Coordinates of C-alpha atoms and ligand atoms in Angstrom, one line a residue:
M700 CA 120.6 304.2 -100.2
N701 CA 120.2 307.5 -98.0
P702 CA 122.7 310.6 -98.0
H703 CA 124.7 309.2 -95.4
G704 CA 125.5 305.9 -97.5
R705 CA 123.5 303.7 -95.5
Q706 CA 120.5 301.6 -96.7
A707 CA 117.0 302.9 -96.1
A708 CA 115.4 301.8 -93.1
A709 CA 113.3 298.5 -93.7
P710 CA 109.5 299.1 -92.8
V711 CA 109.0 298.2 -89.8
D712 CA 105.6 295.4 -89.3
L713 CA 103.7 296.7 -86.0
S714 CA 102.2 293.8 -85.4
R715 CA 105.1 292.0 -84.6
V716 CA 107.6 294.2 -83.1
R717 CA 111.0 292.9 -81.5
A718 CA 113.4 294.1 -79.4
Y719 CA 116.0 296.2 -81.5
G720 CA 119.9 296.3 -81.0
D721 CA 122.1 296.6 -83.9
T722 CA 119.6 295.5 -86.9
L723 CA 115.5 295.7 -87.2
D724 CA 114.3 292.6 -85.9
D725 CA 117.3 291.2 -84.1
G726 CA 115.7 290.6 -80.6
Q727 CA 118.4 291.8 -78.7
V728 CA 118.0 293.2 -75.0
M729 CA 120.1 294.0 -72.1
L730 CA 119.1 292.8 -68.5
S731 CA 120.8 293.3 -65.1
F732 CA 120.1 291.4 -61.8
S733 CA 122.2 290.4 -58.9
L734 CA 122.3 286.7 -57.5
P735 CA 123.1 285.7 -54.2
V736 CA 126.5 284.2 -55.2
P737 CA 130.3 285.1 -55.1
Y738 CA 131.9 286.6 -58.0
G739 CA 133.7 284.3 -60.2
D740 CA 133.2 282.2 -63.4
E741 CA 130.9 280.0 -61.5
A742 CA 128.6 283.0 -60.8
K743 CA 128.7 284.3 -64.7
E744 CA 127.8 280.7 -65.6
A745 CA 124.5 280.9 -63.2
A746 CA 123.6 284.2 -64.9
R747 CA 124.1 282.8 -68.5
Q748 CA 121.9 279.8 -67.3
L749 CA 119.4 281.7 -65.7
A750 CA 119.1 284.1 -68.7
R751 CA 118.5 281.1 -70.8
Q752 CA 115.6 279.8 -68.4
M753 CA 113.7 283.3 -69.0
G754 CA 113.8 282.4 -72.7
L755 CA 116.6 284.0 -74.0
L756 CA 119.0 283.1 -76.7
Q757 CA 122.9 283.4 -76.6
P758 CA 123.1 285.2 -73.3
Q759 CA 126.6 286.6 -73.1
V760 CA 127.9 288.2 -69.5
Y761 CA 129.1 291.6 -70.4
H762 CA 129.6 292.8 -67.2
A763 CA 129.7 291.2 -63.8
H764 CA 130.7 292.9 -60.4
D765 CA 131.3 291.8 -57.0
L766 CA 128.8 293.4 -54.6
G767 CA 130.6 291.8 -51.8
E768 CA 129.2 289.4 -48.8
G769 CA 128.6 286.4 -51.6
F770 CA 126.6 288.7 -54.1
T771 CA 127.4 289.6 -58.0
Y772 CA 126.0 292.0 -60.1
F773 CA 125.3 291.0 -63.8
T774 CA 124.7 292.5 -67.3
V775 CA 123.8 290.3 -70.0
Y776 CA 123.2 290.9 -73.2
A777 CA 120.9 288.3 -75.3
R778 CA 118.3 287.6 -78.0
S779 CA 114.9 287.5 -77.4
P780 CA 112.8 285.4 -79.8
H781 CA 109.4 287.2 -78.6
S782 CA 107.4 289.8 -80.5
V783 CA 104.4 292.1 -79.8
D784 CA 101.5 293.2 -81.6
F785 CA 102.1 296.9 -81.6
T786 CA 98.8 297.6 -83.4
N787 CA 96.6 295.9 -80.7
I788 CA 97.7 297.7 -77.9
F789 CA 95.6 299.8 -75.4
V790 CA 96.8 302.0 -72.6
P791 CA 94.2 303.9 -70.6
K792 CA 94.7 307.4 -70.4
V793 CA 93.5 310.4 -68.1
G794 CA 92.6 312.1 -71.6
L795 CA 91.2 315.1 -71.0
A796 CA 92.1 318.1 -72.4
K797 CA 95.5 319.7 -71.4
L798 CA 94.7 323.3 -70.0
D799 CA 96.9 325.8 -68.5
H800 CA 96.8 327.9 -65.2
A801 CA 94.6 330.6 -66.5
A802 CA 92.2 328.4 -68.7
I803 CA 91.7 326.2 -65.7
E804 CA 90.8 328.9 -63.2
A805 CA 88.5 330.5 -66.0
L806 CA 86.7 327.4 -66.4
W807 CA 86.3 327.0 -62.8
Q808 CA 84.7 330.5 -62.1
A809 CA 82.5 330.5 -65.1
T810 CA 80.7 327.2 -63.9
M811 CA 81.1 327.1 -60.2
G812 CA 81.7 330.8 -59.3
T813 CA 83.7 331.4 -55.9
R814 CA 83.2 327.9 -54.5
K815 CA 86.5 326.5 -53.9
L816 CA 87.8 322.9 -54.9
R817 CA 88.5 321.0 -51.7
V818 CA 91.9 319.0 -52.4
L819 CA 93.6 316.8 -49.5
G820 CA 96.9 315.3 -50.1
A821 CA 99.1 312.8 -48.4
C822 CA 101.8 310.6 -48.3
T823 CA 100.1 307.1 -46.8
G824 CA 100.8 304.1 -44.9
D825 CA 104.9 304.0 -43.9
D826 CA 105.6 305.7 -47.1
A827 CA 107.8 309.3 -46.1
H828 CA 108.6 310.3 -49.9
T829 CA 106.7 313.7 -49.7
V830 CA 108.5 315.3 -52.3
G831 CA 106.3 313.8 -55.2
I832 CA 103.0 315.4 -53.5
D833 CA 104.8 318.7 -52.5
A834 CA 105.5 318.9 -55.8
I835 CA 101.9 319.0 -57.2
L836 CA 100.5 320.7 -54.0
N837 CA 103.5 323.5 -52.9
V838 CA 103.2 327.0 -54.6
K839 CA 106.4 326.5 -55.9
G840 CA 105.3 323.6 -58.1
W841 CA 107.4 321.4 -60.2
R842 CA 109.7 322.3 -63.4
G843 CA 108.4 325.5 -63.8
D844 CA 104.6 324.8 -63.3
K845 CA 103.0 326.1 -60.1
G846 CA 101.6 323.9 -57.6
L847 CA 97.7 323.8 -56.9
E848 CA 98.1 326.1 -53.8
S849 CA 98.6 328.8 -56.1
Y850 CA 95.2 328.6 -57.8
H851 CA 92.5 330.5 -56.7
C852 CA 90.0 327.8 -57.2
F853 CA 91.4 325.3 -55.2
E854 CA 91.5 325.1 -51.1
V855 CA 94.3 322.6 -50.4
R856 CA 95.7 320.9 -47.4
N857 CA 98.3 318.6 -47.5
L858 CA 98.9 316.2 -44.5
G859 CA 102.6 315.5 -45.5
A860 CA 104.3 312.1 -44.7
Q861 CA 103.0 308.8 -42.9
V862 CA 99.4 309.2 -42.7
T863 CA 97.2 306.4 -42.4
N864 CA 94.3 305.7 -44.5
E865 CA 92.0 305.9 -41.3
A866 CA 93.7 309.7 -40.8
L867 CA 93.1 310.4 -44.3
V868 CA 89.7 309.7 -44.4
S869 CA 88.9 311.3 -41.1
A870 CA 90.6 314.5 -42.1
A871 CA 88.6 314.1 -45.5
R872 CA 85.0 314.0 -43.7
E873 CA 86.4 317.3 -41.3
F874 CA 87.8 319.2 -44.6
A875 CA 84.8 318.2 -46.8
A876 CA 87.3 317.0 -49.4
D877 CA 86.3 317.0 -53.2
A878 CA 89.4 315.3 -53.9
L879 CA 91.7 313.0 -52.0
L880 CA 95.3 313.1 -53.7
V881 CA 97.7 310.1 -52.2
S882 CA 101.2 310.1 -53.2
Q883 CA 103.1 306.4 -52.9
V884 CA 106.5 306.2 -53.8
V885 CA 107.8 302.9 -52.1
T886 CA 106.5 299.9 -54.0
Q887 CA 108.7 297.4 -52.0
K888 CA 106.5 294.2 -51.7
D889 CA 103.6 295.9 -53.8
C890 CA 102.9 297.5 -50.6
H891 CA 101.6 300.7 -52.7
R892 CA 98.8 298.2 -54.2
S893 CA 97.2 297.0 -50.9
N894 CA 97.8 300.4 -49.4
L895 CA 95.7 302.1 -52.0
A896 CA 93.5 299.5 -52.1
A897 CA 92.6 299.5 -48.2
L898 CA 92.1 303.6 -49.0
V899 CA 89.3 302.8 -51.5
D900 CA 87.8 300.1 -49.4
L901 CA 87.8 302.5 -46.2
T902 CA 86.2 305.3 -48.5
E903 CA 83.4 302.7 -49.3
A904 CA 82.9 301.3 -45.8
E905 CA 82.7 305.3 -44.6
D906 CA 79.9 306.1 -47.2
L907 CA 82.5 308.7 -48.7
R908 CA 83.8 307.0 -51.9
Q909 CA 80.7 308.7 -54.3
D910 CA 81.6 312.1 -53.0
L911 CA 85.2 312.1 -53.2
L912 CA 87.5 311.8 -56.2
L913 CA 90.2 309.9 -56.1
L914 CA 93.7 310.4 -57.1
C915 CA 97.0 308.6 -56.4
G916 CA 100.4 309.4 -58.0
G917 CA 104.2 308.1 -57.7
P918 CA 107.1 307.4 -60.0
R919 CA 105.8 303.4 -60.5
L920 CA 102.1 304.5 -60.5
S921 CA 100.0 304.7 -63.5
H922 CA 96.4 305.7 -64.8
T923 CA 95.9 302.2 -65.7
V924 CA 97.4 300.6 -62.1
A925 CA 94.9 303.3 -60.5
L926 CA 92.0 302.2 -62.3
E927 CA 92.6 298.7 -61.5
L928 CA 92.8 299.4 -57.8
G929 CA 89.3 301.4 -57.8
F930 CA 90.8 305.1 -58.0
D931 CA 89.4 307.9 -60.5
A932 CA 93.2 308.7 -61.8
G933 CA 96.6 307.7 -61.6
F934 CA 99.8 310.0 -62.6
G935 CA 103.2 308.6 -62.6
A936 CA 106.6 310.1 -63.2
G937 CA 107.5 313.7 -64.8
T938 CA 103.7 314.8 -63.7
V939 CA 103.1 318.6 -63.4
P940 CA 100.4 320.1 -61.1
S941 CA 98.5 321.8 -64.0
E942 CA 98.0 318.2 -65.4
V943 CA 96.2 317.0 -62.0
A944 CA 94.6 320.9 -61.9
G945 CA 92.8 320.5 -65.0
F946 CA 91.9 316.8 -64.6
L947 CA 90.3 317.7 -61.2
V948 CA 88.2 320.9 -62.5
Q949 CA 87.1 319.2 -65.4
T950 CA 85.8 315.9 -63.3
V951 CA 84.0 317.8 -60.8
I952 CA 82.3 320.0 -63.4
A953 CA 81.6 317.1 -65.8
R954 CA 80.0 315.4 -62.6
Q955 CA 78.1 318.2 -61.1
A956 CA 76.5 318.6 -64.9
A957 CA 75.6 314.7 -65.1
A958 CA 74.0 315.1 -61.3
R959 CA 71.8 318.0 -62.8
T960 CA 70.5 315.9 -66.2
Ligands
LIG1063 C1 114.7 311.5 -51.7 C2 114.3 309.9 -51.2 C3 114.5 309.6 -50.2 C4 114.3 310.7 -48.9 C5 112.7 311.6 -48.8 C6 112.5 312.7 -48.2 C7 111.2 313.1 -48.7 N1 110.6 314.1 -47.3 O1 110.5 312.9 -49.2 C8 114.6 309.9 -47.9 C9 115.8 309.7 -47.3 C10 113.6 309.9 -46.3 C11 114.5 308.0 -48.1 C12 114.1 307.0 -47.2 C13 113.5 305.8 -47.9 N2 114.3 305.4 -49.2 CO1 114.0 307.0 -50.9 N3 114.4 307.9 -52.0 C14 114.8 309.2 -52.7 C15 114.7 309.5 -53.9 C16 116.4 309.6 -54.0 C17 114.0 310.7 -54.7 C18 112.7 310.3 -54.8 C19 112.1 311.8 -54.8 O2 112.4 312.8 -54.2 N4 111.7 312.2 -56.1 C20 111.4 313.5 -57.1 C21 110.1 313.6 -57.2 C22 109.5 315.1 -57.3 O3 109.3 312.6 -57.8 P1 108.4 311.4 -57.6 O4 107.9 311.4 -56.1 O5 108.3 310.7 -58.8 O6 106.8 312.8 -57.7 C23 106.5 313.0 -59.0 C24 105.5 311.8 -59.7 O7 105.6 310.3 -59.3 C25 104.4 312.5 -59.2 N5 103.6 312.2 -58.0 C26 104.3 311.8 -57.0 N6 103.2 311.4 -56.0 C27 102.0 312.0 -56.4 C28 100.9 312.2 -56.0 C29 99.5 312.6 -56.9 C30 98.4 312.4 -56.1 C31 99.9 312.6 -57.8 C32 98.8 313.8 -59.0 C33 101.1 312.6 -58.7 C34 102.4 312.5 -57.7 O8 104.3 313.8 -59.2 C35 105.7 314.0 -58.9 C36 106.2 315.1 -60.1 O9 106.5 314.8 -61.3 C37 114.6 307.7 -54.9 C38 115.1 307.8 -55.5 C39 114.8 308.4 -57.2 N7 115.8 308.9 -57.9 O10 113.8 308.7 -57.5 C40 114.8 306.9 -53.4 C41 113.7 305.6 -53.2 C42 112.2 306.1 -53.6 N8 114.1 305.2 -52.0 C43 113.7 303.8 -52.0 C44 113.6 303.5 -50.8 C45 113.9 301.9 -50.8 C46 113.8 304.1 -49.3 C47 114.1 303.7 -47.9 C48 113.2 302.5 -47.9 C49 115.6 303.1 -47.8 C50 115.7 302.7 -46.2 N9 115.9 301.5 -46.6 O11 115.7 303.4 -45.4 C51 113.5 305.0 -47.3 C52 112.1 304.8 -46.5 C53 111.5 305.7 -45.8 C54 110.0 305.8 -45.7 N10 109.3 305.5 -44.8 O12 109.4 305.6 -46.7 C55 113.4 303.3 -53.0 C56 112.0 302.9 -53.5 C57 112.2 301.6 -54.3 C58 110.9 300.9 -54.3 N11 110.6 300.6 -55.4 O13 109.9 300.9 -53.5 C59 114.0 304.6 -54.2 C60 113.5 304.2 -55.5 C61 115.5 304.4 -54.5 C62 116.1 303.2 -54.8 N12 116.4 303.2 -56.2 O14 115.8 301.9 -54.3 N13 114.5 308.5 -49.5

């Protein structure tokens, strides 16, 4: 017993972790979805049956809401019999030292002198969500962390929204960019994947890929997805500019050192 009169927590078997609701290993999960059927008892039964087909046990419809026009929204509580082996999980990480503004500037100046690292940013394809790329690039920055424009070591150009891959690559050539920073927020029908993969293809076709660091970011992007798509790094929700600045400076310096040896 602990001081609160509760049973001491049982040790967790990390090789078979299950969802946790009320008690360890009970497998309880909550799921929400909509169906294109009118609200009513038949709709709730349809939601239960669908949950069973997903492999969930004892599904209960906790909440159903009439969305109108023949659609219903559900929250279903159920038990999942599945587990994962947490000891066997590997997630690629950007993995470089996290440096603050002053350390980033000092590292660049000590190694590269007065040359500036040229950064070209854009929100590409049909995507008009510029707040994310602005948060990384603009002087004001994000969450008290100043954007790349506030660093002496960067020369930043932000092309804004709905930039085609062709226009971005053409601007990269004209600007002699060291790095392209691409934001993708809309992910409907996986348009972010096809658009980002097409950019990689285009930089290869234009014989620019080896001269550029390709970074992408957005709330549904990760370093893993970025690597899958042929980018050098990916940054997700909550990224602050200094993480990106640190990655850029350390990677360009490392590449330059590797090229010399
Ligand atoms: C503001 C907003 C808009 C504004 C955008 C204004 C503007 N100038 O940006 C307006 C009203 C125009 C808009 C329009 C639409 N929107 Co909208 N919008 C949002 C909203 C509410 C906030 C987005 C935002 O600004 N977040 C704040 C920023 C700071 O966060 P962030 O983008 O994640 O960026 C951070 C990281 O991801 C990262 N990052 C981002 N980009 C990059 C790039 C690099 C290189 C790096 C390193 C890091 C990085 O760093 C940032 C700081 O930490 C979201 C919902 C939400 N709460 O997220 C919906 C949302 C993104 N919109 C959505 C949709 C569907 C649309 C529309 C299609 C709606 C419609 N039917 O018309 C249109 C699309 C327009 C278009 N052509 O793109 C959906 C997208 C769904 C999806 N998965 O695809 C969302 C999620 C809403 C929802 N729940 O359905 N939208």
